[in-house]
């Protein structure tokens, strides 16, 4: 089963625009991570935000976390065609060390 | 290349056959994970190891599935008597345990097609 649900399921934007993806989860967490996956490839870690953090930046990425609403958002600024991929949130923090992934947002950046 | 490697990358088999996938994690990582991903979905957790010990198995891992990690290095995932529903991408990931909830490093996956 999957803990997180991303919204929207698919997003199509023009190069240069910002892309915002949302993730909601169900149980308490220690941290929330975002991963990227190009078609047919493995996942690549983008950013991790801990439960006591509210916002984090990495390059063109900005992640927010609202533990009261059990939600997170990933903002990609000034998108590029190369950002076209699927983006997944993943939560960790129960008694084991596994990550539970959401169903993903498929982002298409049109040149 | 010092990343996570998986072999084979693609496997086509007939229903009822056994298949085995191998994962070589990043050498200093002592945690190793297996996930399964079907088209359009996120990865689903199957099992994970800390060193050679298999610490957790998902209910998704039926008795036809077995995973091993002898000597805490590479791991194998075997599927016996494959069914068409087993068709998926099998992803391996590794991490370093002093980062308790740190990032996972994924391999490129092994895609299984059961005819």
XYZ file of C-alpha atoms in Angstrom:
226
model
C 0.000 0.000 0.000
C 1.107 3.577 -0.509
C 1.044 6.222 2.162
C 1.352 9.330 0.091
C -0.865 10.722 -2.594
C 0.500 13.259 -5.007
C -1.576 15.922 -6.643
C -1.907 16.522 -9.509
C -1.331 13.121 -11.092
C -0.085 14.854 -14.235
C 1.123 18.379 -14.948
C 2.048 20.000 -18.265
C 3.752 23.392 -18.289
C 5.820 25.583 -20.583
C 9.573 25.845 -20.121
C 10.383 28.701 -17.751
C 7.202 28.328 -15.717
C 7.123 27.071 -12.145
C 5.801 23.607 -11.295
C 4.134 22.828 -7.991
C 3.371 19.312 -6.812
C 1.621 18.372 -3.607
C 1.827 15.313 -1.409
C -0.486 14.226 1.367
C 0.234 11.411 3.800
C -1.617 9.616 6.532
C 0.535 8.766 9.530
C 3.127 10.574 11.625
C 6.532 10.875 10.028
C 10.158 11.498 10.881
C 10.977 12.916 7.489
C 9.599 13.336 3.994
C 11.678 12.945 0.853
C 11.163 13.759 -2.806
C 12.534 11.628 -5.607
C 12.611 11.998 -9.353
C 12.327 9.218 -11.933
C 12.982 9.503 -15.625
C 11.000 7.109 -17.773
C 12.219 3.529 -17.389
C 15.005 4.476 -14.990
C 15.670 4.269 -11.266
C 14.750 6.939 -8.743
C 17.044 9.782 -7.804
C 16.863 11.510 -4.442
C 16.148 15.244 -4.644
C 15.627 16.574 -1.142
C 14.797 15.512 2.420
C 12.871 17.572 4.936
C 12.612 16.552 8.580
C 9.416 16.745 10.586
C 10.697 19.705 12.617
C 11.461 21.725 9.471
C 8.918 23.790 7.580
C 10.803 24.739 4.427
C 13.931 23.694 2.618
C 15.677 24.845 -0.553
C 18.061 23.148 -2.931
C 18.936 24.965 -6.139
C 15.677 25.464 -8.065
C 13.767 23.240 -5.642
C 11.729 24.433 -2.701
C 9.988 21.994 -0.378
C 7.517 22.841 2.346
C 6.120 20.595 5.041
C 2.983 21.109 7.119
C 2.781 18.311 9.666
C -0.545 19.595 11.038
C -2.107 19.063 7.615
C 0.059 16.035 6.809
C 1.079 17.593 3.522
C 4.127 18.716 1.590
C 4.736 20.594 -1.611
C 7.577 20.593 -4.104
C 8.139 23.708 -6.181
C 10.445 23.638 -9.190
C 11.209 27.151 -10.347
C 12.134 28.197 -13.898
C 11.445 24.710 -15.241
C 13.457 23.205 -18.082
C 12.571 20.518 -20.605
C 15.067 18.282 -18.785
C 12.847 18.447 -15.673
C 10.335 16.227 -17.486
C 10.005 13.182 -15.230
C 7.825 11.604 -12.541
C 8.171 12.996 -9.041
C 7.432 10.968 -5.922
C 7.170 11.862 -2.294
C 8.242 9.254 0.241
C 7.751 9.174 3.974
C 9.809 7.546 6.664
C 9.432 7.379 10.364
C 7.621 4.390 11.665
C 9.454 1.759 13.660
C 11.269 0.426 10.616
C 13.598 2.129 8.200
C 11.639 1.704 5.024
C 10.310 4.540 2.905
C 6.729 4.497 1.696
C 6.223 6.143 -1.682
C 3.266 7.979 -3.113
C 1.772 7.414 -6.530
C 3.678 10.247 -8.192
C 3.145 13.320 -10.354
C 4.107 13.069 -14.010
C 5.558 16.395 -15.095
C 5.898 17.390 -18.734
C 7.836 20.568 -19.481
C 7.219 21.703 -23.034
C 10.133 23.469 -24.771
C 30.830 3.220 -11.486
C 30.152 3.012 -7.737
C 26.362 3.204 -7.797
C 23.806 0.467 -7.188
C 23.822 -2.048 -10.001
C 21.100 -4.507 -10.933
C 21.183 -7.469 -13.250
C 19.566 -8.282 -15.587
C 18.018 -5.022 -16.700
C 15.319 -6.835 -18.633
C 13.918 -10.326 -18.305
C 11.187 -11.931 -20.382
C 9.952 -15.266 -19.149
C 7.045 -17.625 -19.551
C 4.484 -18.119 -16.846
C 5.566 -20.783 -14.393
C 9.290 -20.233 -14.805
C 11.587 -19.095 -12.002
C 13.569 -15.875 -12.255
C 16.339 -14.391 -10.148
C 17.475 -10.791 -9.941
C 20.739 -9.609 -8.466
C 21.541 -6.321 -6.779
C 24.984 -5.006 -5.885
C 24.625 -2.075 -3.483
C 27.052 0.764 -2.901
C 29.907 -0.932 -1.079
C 29.783 0.957 2.229
C 25.984 0.757 2.514
C 24.703 -1.828 4.972
C 20.991 -1.442 4.286
C 19.488 -2.892 1.133
C 15.905 -2.597 -0.033
C 13.756 -4.216 -2.714
C 10.770 -2.408 -4.193
C 8.343 -3.315 -6.959
C 6.892 -0.749 -9.326
C 4.095 -1.239 -11.832
C 3.340 1.143 -14.674
C 2.067 4.512 -13.515
C 2.464 3.707 -9.823
C 4.986 4.503 -7.146
C 7.438 1.929 -5.819
C 5.935 -0.556 -3.351
C 8.112 -1.829 -0.528
C 8.913 -5.552 -0.616
C 11.677 -6.184 1.890
C 14.856 -4.813 3.413
C 18.087 -6.075 4.922
C 20.491 -4.652 7.408
C 23.754 -6.418 6.678
C 22.720 -10.050 6.108
C 19.611 -9.927 8.292
C 16.237 -9.607 6.580
C 14.461 -7.273 8.996
C 11.118 -6.691 7.342
C 8.988 -8.260 4.638
C 5.877 -6.807 3.081
C 2.642 -8.754 2.825
C 3.171 -8.300 -0.934
C 6.008 -10.788 -0.709
C 4.148 -14.031 -1.199
C 5.760 -17.401 -0.525
C 6.812 -17.505 -4.190
C 9.216 -14.655 -3.488
C 12.452 -15.056 -1.593
C 15.254 -12.608 -1.017
C 18.698 -13.227 0.365
C 21.726 -11.189 1.185
C 24.520 -13.604 2.025
C 27.489 -12.016 3.782
C 25.755 -8.663 3.777
C 26.974 -7.740 0.323
C 24.972 -8.390 -2.858
C 21.353 -9.520 -2.722
C 19.187 -11.775 -4.850
C 15.441 -11.727 -5.324
C 13.969 -14.949 -6.653
C 10.438 -15.361 -7.940
C 9.277 -18.949 -8.314
C 6.456 -20.080 -10.596
C 6.043 -16.635 -12.102
C 2.573 -15.305 -12.870
C 1.552 -12.561 -15.282
C 0.798 -10.336 -12.303
C 4.477 -10.425 -11.387
C 5.290 -8.296 -14.431
C 6.806 -5.124 -13.026
C 10.017 -3.209 -12.483
C 11.973 -4.549 -9.507
C 14.039 -1.824 -7.915
C 16.894 -2.244 -5.501
C 18.146 0.548 -3.259
C 20.787 0.889 -0.584
C 21.525 3.272 2.261
C 23.942 3.794 5.127
C 22.555 3.038 8.545
C 24.097 5.907 10.516
C 21.598 8.066 8.655
C 18.499 6.439 10.177
C 16.051 7.890 7.740
C 18.452 9.007 5.086
C 18.160 8.947 1.361
C 17.985 5.770 -0.656
C 20.229 5.218 -3.630
C 18.413 3.296 -6.340
C 19.642 1.083 -9.113
C 18.215 1.289 -12.628
C 15.850 -1.598 -11.964
C 15.168 -5.000 -13.453
C 12.111 -5.086 -15.669
C 10.257 -8.402 -15.664
C 7.757 -9.382 -18.322
C 5.855 -12.627 -17.761
C 4.165 -13.972 -20.896
